[in-house]
GROMACS .gro file of C-alpha atoms in nm:
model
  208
    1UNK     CA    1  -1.692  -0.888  -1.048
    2UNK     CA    2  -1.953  -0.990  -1.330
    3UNK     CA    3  -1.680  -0.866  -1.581
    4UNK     CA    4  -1.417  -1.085  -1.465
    5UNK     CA    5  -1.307  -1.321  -1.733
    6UNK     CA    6  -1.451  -1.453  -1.952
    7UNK     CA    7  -1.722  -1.257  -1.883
    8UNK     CA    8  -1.979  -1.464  -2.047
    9UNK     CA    9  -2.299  -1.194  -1.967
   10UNK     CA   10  -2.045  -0.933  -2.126
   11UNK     CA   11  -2.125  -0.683  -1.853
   12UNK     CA   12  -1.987  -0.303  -1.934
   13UNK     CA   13  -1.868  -0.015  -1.674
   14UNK     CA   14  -2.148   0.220  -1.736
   15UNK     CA   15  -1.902   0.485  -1.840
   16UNK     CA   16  -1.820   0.265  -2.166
   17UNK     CA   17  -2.205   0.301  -2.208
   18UNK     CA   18  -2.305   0.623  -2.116
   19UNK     CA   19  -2.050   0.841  -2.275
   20UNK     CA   20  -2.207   1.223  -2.353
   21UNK     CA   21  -2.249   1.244  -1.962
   22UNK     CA   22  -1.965   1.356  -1.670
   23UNK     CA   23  -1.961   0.982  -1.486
   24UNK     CA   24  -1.801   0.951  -1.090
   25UNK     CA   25  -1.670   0.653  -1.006
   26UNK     CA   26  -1.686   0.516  -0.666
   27UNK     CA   27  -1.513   0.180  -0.711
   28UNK     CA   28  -1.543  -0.082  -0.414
   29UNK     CA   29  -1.610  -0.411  -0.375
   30UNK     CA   30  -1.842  -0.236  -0.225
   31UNK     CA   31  -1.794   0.063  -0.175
   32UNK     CA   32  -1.751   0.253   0.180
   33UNK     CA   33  -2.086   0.422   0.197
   34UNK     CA   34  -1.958   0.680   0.398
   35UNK     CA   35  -1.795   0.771   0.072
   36UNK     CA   36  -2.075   0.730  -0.130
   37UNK     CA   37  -2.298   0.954   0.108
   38UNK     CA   38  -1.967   1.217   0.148
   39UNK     CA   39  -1.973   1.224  -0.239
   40UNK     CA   40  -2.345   1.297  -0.311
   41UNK     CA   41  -2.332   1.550  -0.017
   42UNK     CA   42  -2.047   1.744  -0.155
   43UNK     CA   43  -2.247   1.772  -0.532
   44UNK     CA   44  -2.561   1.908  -0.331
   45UNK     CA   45  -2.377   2.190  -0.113
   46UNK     CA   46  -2.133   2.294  -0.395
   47UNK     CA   47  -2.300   2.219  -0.726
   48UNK     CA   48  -2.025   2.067  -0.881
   49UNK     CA   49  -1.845   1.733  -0.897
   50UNK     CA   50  -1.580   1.643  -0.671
   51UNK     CA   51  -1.206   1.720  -0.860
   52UNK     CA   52  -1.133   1.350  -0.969
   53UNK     CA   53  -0.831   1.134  -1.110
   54UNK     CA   54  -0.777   0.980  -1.460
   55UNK     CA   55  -0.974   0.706  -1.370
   56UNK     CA   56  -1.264   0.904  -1.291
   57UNK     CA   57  -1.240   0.855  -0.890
   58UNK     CA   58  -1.277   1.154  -0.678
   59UNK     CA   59  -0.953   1.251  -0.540
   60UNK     CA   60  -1.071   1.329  -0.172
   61UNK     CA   61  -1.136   0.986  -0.110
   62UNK     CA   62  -0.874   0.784  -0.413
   63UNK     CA   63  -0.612   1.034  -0.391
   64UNK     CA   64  -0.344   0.794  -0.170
   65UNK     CA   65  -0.285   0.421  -0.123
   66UNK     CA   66  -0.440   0.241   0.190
   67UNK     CA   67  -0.048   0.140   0.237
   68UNK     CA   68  -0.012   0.533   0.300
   69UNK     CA   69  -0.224   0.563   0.537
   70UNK     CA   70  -0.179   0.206   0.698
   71UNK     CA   71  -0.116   0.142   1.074
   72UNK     CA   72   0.119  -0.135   0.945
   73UNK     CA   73   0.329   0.109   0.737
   74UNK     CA   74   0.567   0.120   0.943
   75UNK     CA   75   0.668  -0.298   0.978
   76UNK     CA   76   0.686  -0.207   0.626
   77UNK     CA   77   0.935   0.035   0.655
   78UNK     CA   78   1.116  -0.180   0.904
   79UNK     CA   79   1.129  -0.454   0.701
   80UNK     CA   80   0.869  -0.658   0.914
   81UNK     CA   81   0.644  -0.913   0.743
   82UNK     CA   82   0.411  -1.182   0.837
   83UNK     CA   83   0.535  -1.521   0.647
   84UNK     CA   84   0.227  -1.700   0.731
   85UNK     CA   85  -0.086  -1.701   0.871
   86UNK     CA   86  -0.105  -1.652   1.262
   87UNK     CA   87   0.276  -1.732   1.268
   88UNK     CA   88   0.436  -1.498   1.544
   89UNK     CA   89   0.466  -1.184   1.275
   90UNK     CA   90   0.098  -1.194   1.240
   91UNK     CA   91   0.011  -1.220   1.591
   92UNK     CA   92   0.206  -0.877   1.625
   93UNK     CA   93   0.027  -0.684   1.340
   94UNK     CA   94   0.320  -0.679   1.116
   95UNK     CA   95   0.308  -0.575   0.726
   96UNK     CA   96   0.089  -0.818   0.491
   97UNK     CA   97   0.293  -0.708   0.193
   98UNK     CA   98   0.429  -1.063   0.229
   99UNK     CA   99   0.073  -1.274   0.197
  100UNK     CA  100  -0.009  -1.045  -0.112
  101UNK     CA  101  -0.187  -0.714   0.050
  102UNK     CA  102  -0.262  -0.466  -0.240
  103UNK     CA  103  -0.246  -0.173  -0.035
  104UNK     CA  104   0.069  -0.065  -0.208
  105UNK     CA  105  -0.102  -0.010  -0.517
  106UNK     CA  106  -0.422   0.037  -0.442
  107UNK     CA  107  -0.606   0.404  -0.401
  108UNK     CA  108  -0.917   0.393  -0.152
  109UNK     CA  109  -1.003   0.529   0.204
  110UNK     CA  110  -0.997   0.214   0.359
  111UNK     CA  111  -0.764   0.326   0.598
  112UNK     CA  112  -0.838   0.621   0.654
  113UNK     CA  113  -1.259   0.591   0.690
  114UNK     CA  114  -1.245   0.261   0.782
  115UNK     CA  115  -1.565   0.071   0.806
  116UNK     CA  116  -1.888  -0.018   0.975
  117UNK     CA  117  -1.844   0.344   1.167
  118UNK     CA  118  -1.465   0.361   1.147
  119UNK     CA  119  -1.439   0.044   1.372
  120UNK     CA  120  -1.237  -0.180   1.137
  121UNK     CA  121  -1.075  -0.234   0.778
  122UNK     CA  122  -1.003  -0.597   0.621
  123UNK     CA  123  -0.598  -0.509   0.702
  124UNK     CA  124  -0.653  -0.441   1.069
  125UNK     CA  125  -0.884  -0.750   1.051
  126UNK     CA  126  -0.548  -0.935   0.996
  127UNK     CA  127  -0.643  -1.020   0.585
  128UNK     CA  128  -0.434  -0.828   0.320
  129UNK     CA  129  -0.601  -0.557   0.091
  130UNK     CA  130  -0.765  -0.699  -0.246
  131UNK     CA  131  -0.738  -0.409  -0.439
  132UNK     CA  132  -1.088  -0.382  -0.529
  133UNK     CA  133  -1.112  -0.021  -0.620
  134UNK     CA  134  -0.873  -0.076  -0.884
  135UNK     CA  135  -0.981  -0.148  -1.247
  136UNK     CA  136  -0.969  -0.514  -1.281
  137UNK     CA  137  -0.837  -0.634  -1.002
  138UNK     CA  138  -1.060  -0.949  -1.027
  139UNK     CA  139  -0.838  -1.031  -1.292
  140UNK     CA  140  -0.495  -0.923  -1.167
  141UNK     CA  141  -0.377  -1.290  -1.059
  142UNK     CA  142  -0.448  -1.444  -0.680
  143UNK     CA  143  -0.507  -1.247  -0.445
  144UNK     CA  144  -0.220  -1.415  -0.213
  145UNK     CA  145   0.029  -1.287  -0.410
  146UNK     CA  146   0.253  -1.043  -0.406
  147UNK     CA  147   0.291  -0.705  -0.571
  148UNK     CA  148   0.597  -0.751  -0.793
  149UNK     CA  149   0.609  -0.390  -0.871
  150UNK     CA  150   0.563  -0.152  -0.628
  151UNK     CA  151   0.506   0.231  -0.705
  152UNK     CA  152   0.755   0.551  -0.520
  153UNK     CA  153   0.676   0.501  -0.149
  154UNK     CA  154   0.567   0.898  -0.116
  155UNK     CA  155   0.278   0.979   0.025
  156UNK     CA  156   0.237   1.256  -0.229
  157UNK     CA  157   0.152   1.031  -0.544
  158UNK     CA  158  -0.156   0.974  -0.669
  159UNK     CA  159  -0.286   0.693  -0.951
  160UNK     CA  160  -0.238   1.007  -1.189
  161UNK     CA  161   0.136   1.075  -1.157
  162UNK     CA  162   0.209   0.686  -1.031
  163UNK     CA  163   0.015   0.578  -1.343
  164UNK     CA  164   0.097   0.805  -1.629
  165UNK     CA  165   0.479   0.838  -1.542
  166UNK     CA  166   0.487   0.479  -1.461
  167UNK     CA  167   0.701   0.526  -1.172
  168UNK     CA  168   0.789   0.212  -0.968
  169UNK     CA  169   1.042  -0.046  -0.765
  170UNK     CA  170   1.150  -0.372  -0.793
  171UNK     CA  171   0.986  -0.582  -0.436
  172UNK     CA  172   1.335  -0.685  -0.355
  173UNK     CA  173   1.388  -0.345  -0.194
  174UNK     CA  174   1.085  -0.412   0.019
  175UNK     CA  175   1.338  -0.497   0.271
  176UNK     CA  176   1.573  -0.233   0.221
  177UNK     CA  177   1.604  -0.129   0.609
  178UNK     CA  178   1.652  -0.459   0.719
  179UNK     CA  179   1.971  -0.533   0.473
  180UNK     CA  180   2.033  -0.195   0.580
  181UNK     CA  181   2.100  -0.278   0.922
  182UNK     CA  182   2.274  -0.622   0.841
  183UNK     CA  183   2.543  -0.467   0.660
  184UNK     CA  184   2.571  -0.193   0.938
  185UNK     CA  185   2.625  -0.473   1.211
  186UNK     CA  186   2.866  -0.597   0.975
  187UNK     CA  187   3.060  -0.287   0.943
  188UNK     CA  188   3.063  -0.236   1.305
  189UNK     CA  189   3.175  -0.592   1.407
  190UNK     CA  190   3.469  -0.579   1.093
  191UNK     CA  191   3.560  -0.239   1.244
  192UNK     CA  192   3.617  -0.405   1.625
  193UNK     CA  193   3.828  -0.683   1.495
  194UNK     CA  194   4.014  -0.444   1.353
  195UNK     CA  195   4.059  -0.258   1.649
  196UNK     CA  196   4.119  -0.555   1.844
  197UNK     CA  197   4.388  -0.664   1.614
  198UNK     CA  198   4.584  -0.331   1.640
  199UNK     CA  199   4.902  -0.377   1.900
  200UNK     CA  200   4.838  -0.185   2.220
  201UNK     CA  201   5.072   0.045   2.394
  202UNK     CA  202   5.230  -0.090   2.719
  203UNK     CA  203   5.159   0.035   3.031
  204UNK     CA  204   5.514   0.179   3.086
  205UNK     CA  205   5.494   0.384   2.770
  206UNK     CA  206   5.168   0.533   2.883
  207UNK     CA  207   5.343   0.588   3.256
  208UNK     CA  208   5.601   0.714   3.054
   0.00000   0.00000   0.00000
């Protein structure tokens, strides 16, 4: 946060100072310290640092997107957002893609470790992912709104192939099963017109 702009104590990321030295990054605002303890564990029993990403982030713990691993995911994939706050949507637990949630793009545990002894994490608190493990993000517009560009909805990506590749979609289709299922009603209701619009044979003819 002391970097954001325009960072008038001209604070650095200690791996633009320290530069002849293998650095780990545990991004958080803060950081889970479950991760932080998992991470320094790991380097003690196996002598060696954890595999990590482009961004220097150990891949055990930043290797998916909270909105991977999200309870929610799936009033995502349903096309199920909350408009506003405590409207009807929220009250339900729906996606909070809609009030600008991060989770999309960003790559943490959250959802996965949780917090405070895997009671809780800000989305299931009913607030929308910051993004705060993500370079920047202080400076990556409010944090009410939302993602414009979201990456491949696999679960298999990772910041390295999401960010080098630059793989991504347009928001619009954020509600891709929902106009899904409007255009199938739509089908089905032209298709009974149709049908109901078709003579019928008389009853003699079938006697017949």
């Amino acid at each position: 946060m002391q970097a954001a702009r325009p960072n008038p104590t001209q604070a650095t990321p200690i791996d633009k100072v320290i530069t002849d030295k293998p650095i780990v990054k545990v991004p958080g605002c803060p950081p889970i310290p479950d991760v932080m303890s998992a991470i320094i564990t790991y380097m003690v029993t196996f002598g060696r640092l954890p595999e990590l990403d482009r961004l220097g982030r150990p891949l055990m713990f930043y290797g998916q997107r909270i909105h991977d691993k999200c309870y929610r995911r799936a009033h995502f994939d349903a096309g199920e957002f909350v408009e506003s706050w405590d409207d009807d949507a929220a009250r339900k637990g729906y996606c909070l893609y809609k009030m600008g949630c991060k989770g999309p793009t960003t790559y943490n545990a959250c959802s996965t470790t949780r917090w405070n002894g895997g009671v809780s994490f800000p989305i299931q608190s009913g607030h929308g992912c910051l993004g705060c493990s993500e370079n920047g993000f202080w400076d990556r517009g409010s944090f009410y709104s939302r993602v414009v560009d979201i990456p491949q909805m696999g679960t298999h990506s990772t910041a390295d192939t999401v960010g080098l590749t630059a793989l991504g979609v347009v928001a619009a289709g954020v509600g891709v099963h929902a106009v899904a299922s409007a255009v199938n009603q739509h089908n089905r209701h032209k298709q009974q017109l149709t049908k109901a619009e078709q003579p019928q044979p008389d009853k003699e003819d079938n006697q017949a």
